[in-house]
Short mmCIF file of C-alpha atoms in Angstrom, two decimals:
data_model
loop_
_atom_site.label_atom_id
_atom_site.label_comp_id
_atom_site.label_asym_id
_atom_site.label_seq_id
_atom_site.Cartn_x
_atom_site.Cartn_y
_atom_site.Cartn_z
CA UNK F 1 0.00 0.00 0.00
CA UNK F 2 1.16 3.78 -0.77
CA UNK F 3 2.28 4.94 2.37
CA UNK F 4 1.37 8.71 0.80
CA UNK F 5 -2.11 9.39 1.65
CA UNK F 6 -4.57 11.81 1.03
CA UNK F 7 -5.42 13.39 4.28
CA UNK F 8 -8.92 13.29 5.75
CA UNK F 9 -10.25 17.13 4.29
CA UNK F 10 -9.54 16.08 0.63
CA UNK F 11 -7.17 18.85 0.30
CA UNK F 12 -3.69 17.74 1.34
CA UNK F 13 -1.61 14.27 1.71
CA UNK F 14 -0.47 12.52 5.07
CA UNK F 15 2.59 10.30 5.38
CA UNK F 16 2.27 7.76 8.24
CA UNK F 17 -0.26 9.68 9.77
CA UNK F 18 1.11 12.94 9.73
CA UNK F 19 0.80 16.11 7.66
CA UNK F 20 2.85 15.91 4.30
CA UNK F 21 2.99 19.04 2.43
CA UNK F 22 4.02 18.36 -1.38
CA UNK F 23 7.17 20.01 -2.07
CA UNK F 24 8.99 18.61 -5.23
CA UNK F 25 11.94 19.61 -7.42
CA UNK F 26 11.48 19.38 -10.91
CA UNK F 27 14.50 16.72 -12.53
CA UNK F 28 12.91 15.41 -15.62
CA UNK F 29 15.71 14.31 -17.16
CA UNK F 30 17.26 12.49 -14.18
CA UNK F 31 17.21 8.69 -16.08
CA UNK F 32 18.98 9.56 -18.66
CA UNK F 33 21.29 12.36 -18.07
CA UNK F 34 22.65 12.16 -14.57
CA UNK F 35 25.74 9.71 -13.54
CA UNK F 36 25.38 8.02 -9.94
CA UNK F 37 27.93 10.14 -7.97
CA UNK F 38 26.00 13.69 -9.46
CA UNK F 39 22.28 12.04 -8.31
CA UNK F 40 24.07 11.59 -4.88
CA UNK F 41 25.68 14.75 -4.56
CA UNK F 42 22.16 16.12 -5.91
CA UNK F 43 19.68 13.97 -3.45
CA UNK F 44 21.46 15.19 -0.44
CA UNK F 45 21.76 19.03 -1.18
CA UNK F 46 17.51 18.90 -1.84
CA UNK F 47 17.05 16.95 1.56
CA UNK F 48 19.01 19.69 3.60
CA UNK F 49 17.02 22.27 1.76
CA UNK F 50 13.56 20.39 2.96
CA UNK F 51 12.20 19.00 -0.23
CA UNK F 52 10.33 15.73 -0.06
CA UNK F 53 9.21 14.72 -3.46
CA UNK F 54 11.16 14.32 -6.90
CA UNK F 55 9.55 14.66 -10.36
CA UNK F 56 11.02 12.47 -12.89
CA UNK F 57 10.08 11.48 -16.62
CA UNK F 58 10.29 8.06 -17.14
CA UNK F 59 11.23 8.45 -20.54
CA UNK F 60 14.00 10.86 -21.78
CA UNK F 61 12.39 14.58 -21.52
CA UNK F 62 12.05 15.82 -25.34
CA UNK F 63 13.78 19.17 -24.23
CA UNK F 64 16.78 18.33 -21.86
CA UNK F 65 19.97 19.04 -22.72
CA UNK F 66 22.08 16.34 -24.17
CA UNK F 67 25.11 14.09 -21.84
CA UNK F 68 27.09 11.41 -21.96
CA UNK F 69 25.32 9.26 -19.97
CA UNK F 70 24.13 6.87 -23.08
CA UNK F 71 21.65 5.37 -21.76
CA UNK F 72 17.84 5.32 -22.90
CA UNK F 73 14.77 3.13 -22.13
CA UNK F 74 14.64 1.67 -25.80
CA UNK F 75 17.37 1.04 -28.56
CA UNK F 76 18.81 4.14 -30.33
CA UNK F 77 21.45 4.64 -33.03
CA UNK F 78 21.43 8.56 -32.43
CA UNK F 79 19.91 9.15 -28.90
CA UNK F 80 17.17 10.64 -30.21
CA UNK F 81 15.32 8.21 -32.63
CA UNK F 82 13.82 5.23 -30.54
CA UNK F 83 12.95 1.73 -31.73
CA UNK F 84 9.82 0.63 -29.42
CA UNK F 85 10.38 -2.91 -30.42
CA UNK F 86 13.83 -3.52 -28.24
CA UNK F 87 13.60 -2.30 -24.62
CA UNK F 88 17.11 -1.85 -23.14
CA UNK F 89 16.39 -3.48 -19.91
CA UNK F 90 19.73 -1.51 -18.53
CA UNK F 91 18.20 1.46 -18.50
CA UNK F 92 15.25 0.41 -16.50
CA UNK F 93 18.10 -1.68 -14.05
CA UNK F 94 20.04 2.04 -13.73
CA UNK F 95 16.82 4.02 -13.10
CA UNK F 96 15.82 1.85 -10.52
CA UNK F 97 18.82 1.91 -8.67
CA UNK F 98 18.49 5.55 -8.42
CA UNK F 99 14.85 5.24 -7.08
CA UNK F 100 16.30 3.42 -4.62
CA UNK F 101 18.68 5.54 -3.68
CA UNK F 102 16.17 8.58 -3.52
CA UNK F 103 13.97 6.64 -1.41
CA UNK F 104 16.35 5.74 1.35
CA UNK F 105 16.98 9.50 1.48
CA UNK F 106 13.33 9.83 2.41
CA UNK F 107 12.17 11.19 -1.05
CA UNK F 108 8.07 10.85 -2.49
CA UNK F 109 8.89 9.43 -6.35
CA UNK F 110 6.23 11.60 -9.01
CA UNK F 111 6.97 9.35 -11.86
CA UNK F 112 5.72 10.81 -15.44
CA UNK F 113 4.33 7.76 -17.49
CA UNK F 114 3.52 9.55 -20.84
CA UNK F 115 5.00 12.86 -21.98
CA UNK F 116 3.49 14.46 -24.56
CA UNK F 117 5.65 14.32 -27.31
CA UNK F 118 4.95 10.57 -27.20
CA UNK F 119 1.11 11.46 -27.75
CA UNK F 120 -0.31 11.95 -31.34
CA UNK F 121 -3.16 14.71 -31.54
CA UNK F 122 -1.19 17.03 -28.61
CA UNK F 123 0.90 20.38 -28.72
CA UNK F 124 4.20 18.71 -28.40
CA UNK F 125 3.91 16.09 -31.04
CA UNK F 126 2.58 18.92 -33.32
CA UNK F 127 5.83 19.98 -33.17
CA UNK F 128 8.16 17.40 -33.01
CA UNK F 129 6.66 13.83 -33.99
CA UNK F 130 9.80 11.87 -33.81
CA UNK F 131 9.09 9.27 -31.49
CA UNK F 132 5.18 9.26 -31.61
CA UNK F 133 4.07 5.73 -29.44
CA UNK F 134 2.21 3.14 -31.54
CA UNK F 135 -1.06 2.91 -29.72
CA UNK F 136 -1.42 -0.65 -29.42
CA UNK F 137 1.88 -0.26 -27.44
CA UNK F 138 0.28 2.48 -25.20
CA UNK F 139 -0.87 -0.72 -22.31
CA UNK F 140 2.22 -2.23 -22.86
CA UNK F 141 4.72 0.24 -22.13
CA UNK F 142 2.44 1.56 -18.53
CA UNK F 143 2.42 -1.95 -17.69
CA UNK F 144 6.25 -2.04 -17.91
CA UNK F 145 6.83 1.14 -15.54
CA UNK F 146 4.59 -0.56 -12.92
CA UNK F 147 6.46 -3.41 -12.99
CA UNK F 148 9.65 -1.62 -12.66
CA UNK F 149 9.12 1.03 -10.49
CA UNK F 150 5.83 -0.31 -7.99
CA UNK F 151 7.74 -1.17 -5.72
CA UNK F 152 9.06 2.37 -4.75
CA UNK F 153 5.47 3.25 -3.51
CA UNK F 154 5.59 6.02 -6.46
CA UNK F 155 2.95 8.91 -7.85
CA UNK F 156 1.80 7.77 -10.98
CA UNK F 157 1.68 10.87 -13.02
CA UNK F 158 0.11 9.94 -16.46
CA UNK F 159 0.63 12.39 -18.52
CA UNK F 160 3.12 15.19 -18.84
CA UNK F 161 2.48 18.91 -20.08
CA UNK F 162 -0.35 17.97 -21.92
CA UNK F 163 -3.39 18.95 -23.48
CA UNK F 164 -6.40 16.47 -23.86
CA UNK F 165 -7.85 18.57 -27.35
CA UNK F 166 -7.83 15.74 -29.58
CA UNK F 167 -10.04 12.08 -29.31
CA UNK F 168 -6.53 10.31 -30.21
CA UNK F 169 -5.24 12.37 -27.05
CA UNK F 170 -7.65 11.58 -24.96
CA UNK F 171 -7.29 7.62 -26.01
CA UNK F 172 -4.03 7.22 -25.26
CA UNK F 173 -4.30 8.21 -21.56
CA UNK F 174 -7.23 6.56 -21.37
CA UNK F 175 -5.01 3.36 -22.20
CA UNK F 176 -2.06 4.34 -19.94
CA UNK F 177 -4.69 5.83 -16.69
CA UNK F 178 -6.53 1.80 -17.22
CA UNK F 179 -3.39 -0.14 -17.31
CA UNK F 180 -1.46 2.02 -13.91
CA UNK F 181 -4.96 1.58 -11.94
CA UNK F 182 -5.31 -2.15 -12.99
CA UNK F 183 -1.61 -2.85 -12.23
CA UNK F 184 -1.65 -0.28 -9.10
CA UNK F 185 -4.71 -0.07 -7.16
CA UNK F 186 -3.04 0.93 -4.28
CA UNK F 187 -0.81 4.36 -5.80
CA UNK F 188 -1.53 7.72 -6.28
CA UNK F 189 -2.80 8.98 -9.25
CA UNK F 190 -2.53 12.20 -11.05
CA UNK F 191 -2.16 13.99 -14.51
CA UNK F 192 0.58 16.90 -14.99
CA UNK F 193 -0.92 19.29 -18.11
CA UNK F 194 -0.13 22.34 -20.24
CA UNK F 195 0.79 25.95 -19.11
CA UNK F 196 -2.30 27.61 -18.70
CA UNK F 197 -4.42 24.63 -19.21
CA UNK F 198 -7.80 24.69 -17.03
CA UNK F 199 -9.21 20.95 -18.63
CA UNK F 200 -9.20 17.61 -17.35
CA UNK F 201 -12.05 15.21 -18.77
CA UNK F 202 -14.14 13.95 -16.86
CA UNK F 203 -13.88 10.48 -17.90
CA UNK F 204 -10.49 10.56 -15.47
CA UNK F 205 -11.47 12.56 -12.64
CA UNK F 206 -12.87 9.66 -10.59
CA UNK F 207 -9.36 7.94 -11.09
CA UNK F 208 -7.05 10.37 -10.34
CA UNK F 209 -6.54 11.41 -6.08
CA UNK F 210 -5.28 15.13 -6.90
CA UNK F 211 -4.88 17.67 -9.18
CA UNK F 212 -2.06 19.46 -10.92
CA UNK F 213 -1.73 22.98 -12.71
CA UNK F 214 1.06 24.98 -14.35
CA UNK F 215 1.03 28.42 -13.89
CA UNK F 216 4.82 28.41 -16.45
CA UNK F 217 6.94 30.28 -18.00
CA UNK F 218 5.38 32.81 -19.66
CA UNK F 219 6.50 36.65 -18.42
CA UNK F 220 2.55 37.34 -19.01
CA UNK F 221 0.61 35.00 -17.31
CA UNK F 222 2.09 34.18 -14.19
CA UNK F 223 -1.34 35.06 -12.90
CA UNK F 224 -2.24 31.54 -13.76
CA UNK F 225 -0.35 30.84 -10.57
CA UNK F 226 -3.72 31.73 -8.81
CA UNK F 227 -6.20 32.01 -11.28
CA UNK F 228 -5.90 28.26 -11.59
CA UNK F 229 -5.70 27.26 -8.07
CA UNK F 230 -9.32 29.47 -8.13
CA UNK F 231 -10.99 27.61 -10.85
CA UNK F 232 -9.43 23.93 -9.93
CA UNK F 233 -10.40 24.90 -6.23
CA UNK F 234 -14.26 25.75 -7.46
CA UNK F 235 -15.21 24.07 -10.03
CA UNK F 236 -13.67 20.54 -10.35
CA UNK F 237 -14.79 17.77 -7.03
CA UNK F 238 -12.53 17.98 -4.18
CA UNK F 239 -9.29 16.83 -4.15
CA UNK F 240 -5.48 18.29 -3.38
CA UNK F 241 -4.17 21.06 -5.80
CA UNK F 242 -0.54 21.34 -6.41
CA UNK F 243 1.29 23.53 -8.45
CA UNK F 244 3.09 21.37 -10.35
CA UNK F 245 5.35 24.42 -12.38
CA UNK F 246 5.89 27.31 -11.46
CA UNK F 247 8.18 29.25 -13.09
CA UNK F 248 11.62 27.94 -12.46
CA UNK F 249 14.45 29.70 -11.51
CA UNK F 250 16.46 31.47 -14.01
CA UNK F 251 14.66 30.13 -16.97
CA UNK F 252 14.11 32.13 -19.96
CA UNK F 253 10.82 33.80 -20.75
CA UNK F 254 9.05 31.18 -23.16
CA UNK F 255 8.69 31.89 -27.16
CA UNK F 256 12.42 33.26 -26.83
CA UNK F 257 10.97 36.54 -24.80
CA UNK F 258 14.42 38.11 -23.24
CA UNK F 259 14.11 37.97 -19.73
CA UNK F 260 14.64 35.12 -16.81
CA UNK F 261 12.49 34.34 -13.65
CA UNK F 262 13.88 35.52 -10.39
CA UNK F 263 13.75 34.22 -6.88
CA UNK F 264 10.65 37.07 -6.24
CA UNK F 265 9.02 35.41 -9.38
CA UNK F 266 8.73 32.08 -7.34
CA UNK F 267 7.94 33.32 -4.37
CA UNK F 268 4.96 35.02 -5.85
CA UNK F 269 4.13 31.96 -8.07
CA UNK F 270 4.08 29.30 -4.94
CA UNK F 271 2.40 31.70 -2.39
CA UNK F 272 -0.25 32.88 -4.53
CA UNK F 273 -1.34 29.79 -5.79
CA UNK F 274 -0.56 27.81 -1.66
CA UNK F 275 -3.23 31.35 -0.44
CA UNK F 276 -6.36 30.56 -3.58
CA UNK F 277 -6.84 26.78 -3.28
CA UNK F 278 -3.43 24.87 -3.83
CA UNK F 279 -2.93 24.13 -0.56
CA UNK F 280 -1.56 20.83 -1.22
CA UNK F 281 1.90 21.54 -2.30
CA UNK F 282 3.97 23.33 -5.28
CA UNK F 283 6.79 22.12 -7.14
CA UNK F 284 10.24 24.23 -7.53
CA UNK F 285 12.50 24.04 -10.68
CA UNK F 286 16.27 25.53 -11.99
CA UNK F 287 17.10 26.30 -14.97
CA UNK F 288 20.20 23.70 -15.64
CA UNK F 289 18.77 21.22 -13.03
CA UNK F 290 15.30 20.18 -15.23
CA UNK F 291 17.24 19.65 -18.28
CA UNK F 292 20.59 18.70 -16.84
CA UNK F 293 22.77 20.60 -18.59
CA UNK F 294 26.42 19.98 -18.54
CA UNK F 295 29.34 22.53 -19.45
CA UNK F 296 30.85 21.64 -23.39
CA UNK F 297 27.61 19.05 -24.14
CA UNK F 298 25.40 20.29 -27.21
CA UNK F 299 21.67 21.27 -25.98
CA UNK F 300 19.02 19.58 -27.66
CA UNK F 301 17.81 20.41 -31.24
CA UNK F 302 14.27 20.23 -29.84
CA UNK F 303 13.79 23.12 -28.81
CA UNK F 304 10.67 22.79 -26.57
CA UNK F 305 8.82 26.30 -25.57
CA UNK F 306 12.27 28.60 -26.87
CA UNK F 307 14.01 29.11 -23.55
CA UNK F 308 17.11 31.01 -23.25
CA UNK F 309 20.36 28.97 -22.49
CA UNK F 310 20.41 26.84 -19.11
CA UNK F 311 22.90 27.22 -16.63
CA UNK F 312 25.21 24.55 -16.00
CA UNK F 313 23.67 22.00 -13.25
CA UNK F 314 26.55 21.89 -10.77
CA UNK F 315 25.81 25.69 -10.94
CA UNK F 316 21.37 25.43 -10.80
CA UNK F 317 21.46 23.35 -8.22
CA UNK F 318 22.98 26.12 -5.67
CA UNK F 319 20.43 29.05 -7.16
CA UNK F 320 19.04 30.58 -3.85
CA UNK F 321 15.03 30.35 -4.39
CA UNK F 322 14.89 26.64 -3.61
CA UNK F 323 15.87 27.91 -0.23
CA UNK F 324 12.61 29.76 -0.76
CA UNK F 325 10.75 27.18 -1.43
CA UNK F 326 12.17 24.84 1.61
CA UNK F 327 10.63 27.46 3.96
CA UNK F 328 7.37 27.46 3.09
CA UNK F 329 6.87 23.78 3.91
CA UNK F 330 8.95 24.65 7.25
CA UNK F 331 6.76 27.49 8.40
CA UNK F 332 3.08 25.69 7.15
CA UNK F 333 4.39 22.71 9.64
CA UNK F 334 6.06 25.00 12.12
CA UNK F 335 2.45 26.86 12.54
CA UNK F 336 0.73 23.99 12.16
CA UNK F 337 -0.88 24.59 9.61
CA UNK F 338 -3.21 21.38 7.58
CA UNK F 339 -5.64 23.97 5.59
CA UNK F 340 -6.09 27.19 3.61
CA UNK F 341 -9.47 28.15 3.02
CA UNK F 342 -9.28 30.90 -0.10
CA UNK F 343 -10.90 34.21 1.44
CA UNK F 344 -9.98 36.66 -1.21
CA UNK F 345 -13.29 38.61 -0.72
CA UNK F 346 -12.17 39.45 2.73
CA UNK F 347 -9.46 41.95 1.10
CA UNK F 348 -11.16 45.47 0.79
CA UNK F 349 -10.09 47.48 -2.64
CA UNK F 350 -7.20 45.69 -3.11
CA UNK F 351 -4.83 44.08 -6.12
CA UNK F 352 -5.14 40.52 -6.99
CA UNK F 353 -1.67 39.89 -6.94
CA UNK F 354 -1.97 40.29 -2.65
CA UNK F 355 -3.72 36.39 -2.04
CA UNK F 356 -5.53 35.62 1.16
CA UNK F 357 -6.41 32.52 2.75
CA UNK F 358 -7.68 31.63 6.27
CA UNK F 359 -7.26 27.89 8.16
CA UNK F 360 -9.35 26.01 10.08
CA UNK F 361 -8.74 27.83 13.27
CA UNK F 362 -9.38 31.11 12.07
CA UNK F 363 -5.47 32.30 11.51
CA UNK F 364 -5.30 34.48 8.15
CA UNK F 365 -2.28 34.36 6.04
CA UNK F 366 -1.99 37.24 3.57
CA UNK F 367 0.80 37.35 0.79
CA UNK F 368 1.51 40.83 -0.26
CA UNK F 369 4.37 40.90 -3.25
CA UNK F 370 4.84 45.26 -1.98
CA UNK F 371 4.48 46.42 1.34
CA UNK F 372 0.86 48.45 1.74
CA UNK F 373 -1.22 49.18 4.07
CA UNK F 374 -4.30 46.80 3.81
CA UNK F 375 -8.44 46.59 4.93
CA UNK F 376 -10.11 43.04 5.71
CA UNK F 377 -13.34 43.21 5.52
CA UNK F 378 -13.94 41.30 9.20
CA UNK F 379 -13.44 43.16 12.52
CA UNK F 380 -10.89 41.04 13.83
CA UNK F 381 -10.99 41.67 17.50
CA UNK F 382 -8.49 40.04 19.97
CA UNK F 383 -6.11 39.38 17.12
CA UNK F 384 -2.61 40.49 16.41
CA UNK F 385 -0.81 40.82 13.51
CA UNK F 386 2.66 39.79 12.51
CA UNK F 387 4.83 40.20 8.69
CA UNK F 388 7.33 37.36 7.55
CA UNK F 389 10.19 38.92 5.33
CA UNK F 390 10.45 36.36 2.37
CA UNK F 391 13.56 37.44 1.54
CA UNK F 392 15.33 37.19 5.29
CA UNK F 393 13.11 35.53 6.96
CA UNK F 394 13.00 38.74 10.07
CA UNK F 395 9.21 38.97 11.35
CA UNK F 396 8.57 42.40 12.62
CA UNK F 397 4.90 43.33 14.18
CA UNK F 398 2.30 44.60 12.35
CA UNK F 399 -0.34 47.37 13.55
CA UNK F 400 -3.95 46.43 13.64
CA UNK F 401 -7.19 48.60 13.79
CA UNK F 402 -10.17 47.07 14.70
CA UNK F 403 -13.47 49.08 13.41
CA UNK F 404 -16.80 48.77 12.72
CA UNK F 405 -17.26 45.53 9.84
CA UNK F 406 -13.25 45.79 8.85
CA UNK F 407 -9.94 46.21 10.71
CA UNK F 408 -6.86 48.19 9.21
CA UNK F 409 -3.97 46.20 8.76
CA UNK F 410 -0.63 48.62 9.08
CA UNK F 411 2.14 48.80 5.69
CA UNK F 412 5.07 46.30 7.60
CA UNK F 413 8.16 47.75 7.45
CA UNK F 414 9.65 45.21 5.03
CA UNK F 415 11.03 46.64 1.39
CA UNK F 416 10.71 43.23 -0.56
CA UNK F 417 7.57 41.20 -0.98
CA UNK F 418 6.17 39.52 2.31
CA UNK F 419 3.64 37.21 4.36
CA UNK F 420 1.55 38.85 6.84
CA UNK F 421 -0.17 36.62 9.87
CA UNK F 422 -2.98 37.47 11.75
CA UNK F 423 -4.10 35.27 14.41
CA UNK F 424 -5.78 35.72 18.68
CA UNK F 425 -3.54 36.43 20.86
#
């Protein structure tokens, strides 16, 4: 049985009984790009930082950057081409062996089954068609990465930056989602799709045990990173809501735009989507660490979405935010802290950039990317107010003013973007 759970209030996971919030780093290309003594070096540096849950592809990503690893799940001449015929069981033998070593460090496994460049009748193939999957093959090869990788207690995430706008789409994850729950009763469940992308069909929804967005990597959009938490959170049945991508650190704007995400642009991303409904978890990514790229190795000639160039990974995997990221899930369990309740109508003639939420016991948490002074719509009596520095981590007190039907929340003293707790004394 999957010792990851899905807690009690259908919007977050437990682990052995206790709270488990979902934070991942995003290493797609870990199977075929990174060497044993790099995945160790790599494992341990994301434990100290606090993150609990890797994402992997199970089959090479279509847009990492190119190593010398040599080794892929099926029988290439060029690394690139694949003959679906001829499994090379040594790849499966290699990836297992780092599963193994991830899980004695104490990580979750989110294992991709299907990306979508292996899916007729989606964006990605669109573009590059080179190793569309036969369909008859479809059961076949989801039935193989339950066999290999079952045992690891992993997240079966069936498809991978997708879009379901095609029937032939739509057919072949209907053949991978029946084979993983036949196979692997027992597992979580769960579908990673497109930037942007709002749609699940219903014909999965009673199969999968949580949902996951992308909020991406476009310079105009990031307001995805809460605008989807809102409609996932409202209009689909209950279940957890993670953001599965962000934008990741130091990656270039998408469709070649000049410009690269910042720590503040992740910060933004995971808190306003944790504050409107994705309570569950987010997922953190580096430029160089996704991909895997290594200094004096050609990048890929699939291009993907048109980033700019990746740092090298012995480089991405030191890039500050993930730091960032590691104290969120430290301060939700320091306070505490199971649920967030959206309460976005609370805020009084405000931006919706600043996202509210409120738990169970009546503690607000308000995320406010510039210092202002603020109105809540609630006369908060008896409470006191507090503001987290997301860039230091200082608290400082915050002012509040009780009136009739609202209370005034004072500007914190803080010059970078900030969390502000309110709670009873």
């Amino acid at each position: 049985m999957s010792r990851l759970k899905i807690h009690e209030n259908k919007r977050g996971f437990t682990l052995e009984g206790r709270n488990f919030f979902y934070l991942a780093d995003t290493v797609w290309s870990a199977f075929t790009s990174i060497t044993l003594e790099e995945w160790e070096d790599y494992l341990e540096r994301r434990w100290v930082q606090g993150f609990n849950v890797l994402q992997i592809n199970t089959m090479p990503q279509w847009d990492r950057c190119m190593s010398d690893v040599g080794v892929y799940p099926f029988y290439t001449e060029d690394g690139q081409k694949f003959d679906f015929t001829k499994w090379d069981e040594a790849y499966y033998e290699r990836a297992r062996q780092m599963c193994r070593m991830a899980v004695d460090k104490g990580f979750q496994l989110a294992l991709v089954v299907l990306w979508l460049n292996y899916v007729p009748g989606t964006w990605g193939s669109r573009l590059v068609d080179l190793n569309v999957m036969p369909e008859e093959f479809v059961s076949t090869y989801a039935e193989k990465i339950v066999d290999v990788f079952d045992e690891f207690d992993p997240i079966y995430v069936v498809s991978g930056d997708t879009d379901f706008d095609t029937e032939e789409a739509v057919s072949y994850y209907e053949a991978a989602l029946k084979m993983v729950c036949e196979k692997s009763p027992q597992s979580l469940k769960t579908m990673h799709i497109k930037r942007g992308y709002d749609y699940i069909p219903e014909q999965f929804l009673d199969r999968l045990d949580f949902y996951m967005y992308q909020s991406g990597h476009f310079a105009e959009g990031q307001d995805m990173a809460y605008l989807l938490a809102e409609k996932f959170y409202r209009d689909y049945p209950v279940k957890p809501i993670v953001n599965a991508e962000p934008c990741y650190e130091q990656m270039g704007y998408s469709r070649k735009m000049y410009g690269r995400f910042q720590p503040y642009d992740l910060r933004k991303a995971a808190w306003s989507g944790i504050l409107s409904g994705a309570c569950a978890g987010v997922t953190y990514g580096a430029h160089g660490v996704w991909n895997w790229k290594k200094t004096g190795k050609k990048a890929n000639p699939v291009l993907g979405e048109g980033f700019d160039e990746a740092f090298p990974a012995w480089e991405a995997i030191h890039f500050p935010g993930a730091w960032d990221y590691g104290f969120i899930a430290n301060f939700l369990e320091a306070n505490g802290i199971e649920e967030l309740i959206p309460a976005q109508k609370l805020l009084v003639e405000k931006s919706e950039q600043i996202r509210m939420a409120v738990t169970n016991d009546e503690r607000y948490l308000i995320y406010v990317p510039y210092t202002t002074k603020l109105v809540i719509g609630k006369e908060l009596n008896g409470y006191y107010g507090k503001a987290v520095d997301l860039v230091t981590g200082r608290t400082a007190r915050v002012r509040l003013t009780p009136e009739v039907g609202e209370t005034s929340v004072s500007m914190h003293d803080f010059k970078g973007d900030g969390l502000i707790v309110l709670e009873r004394y």
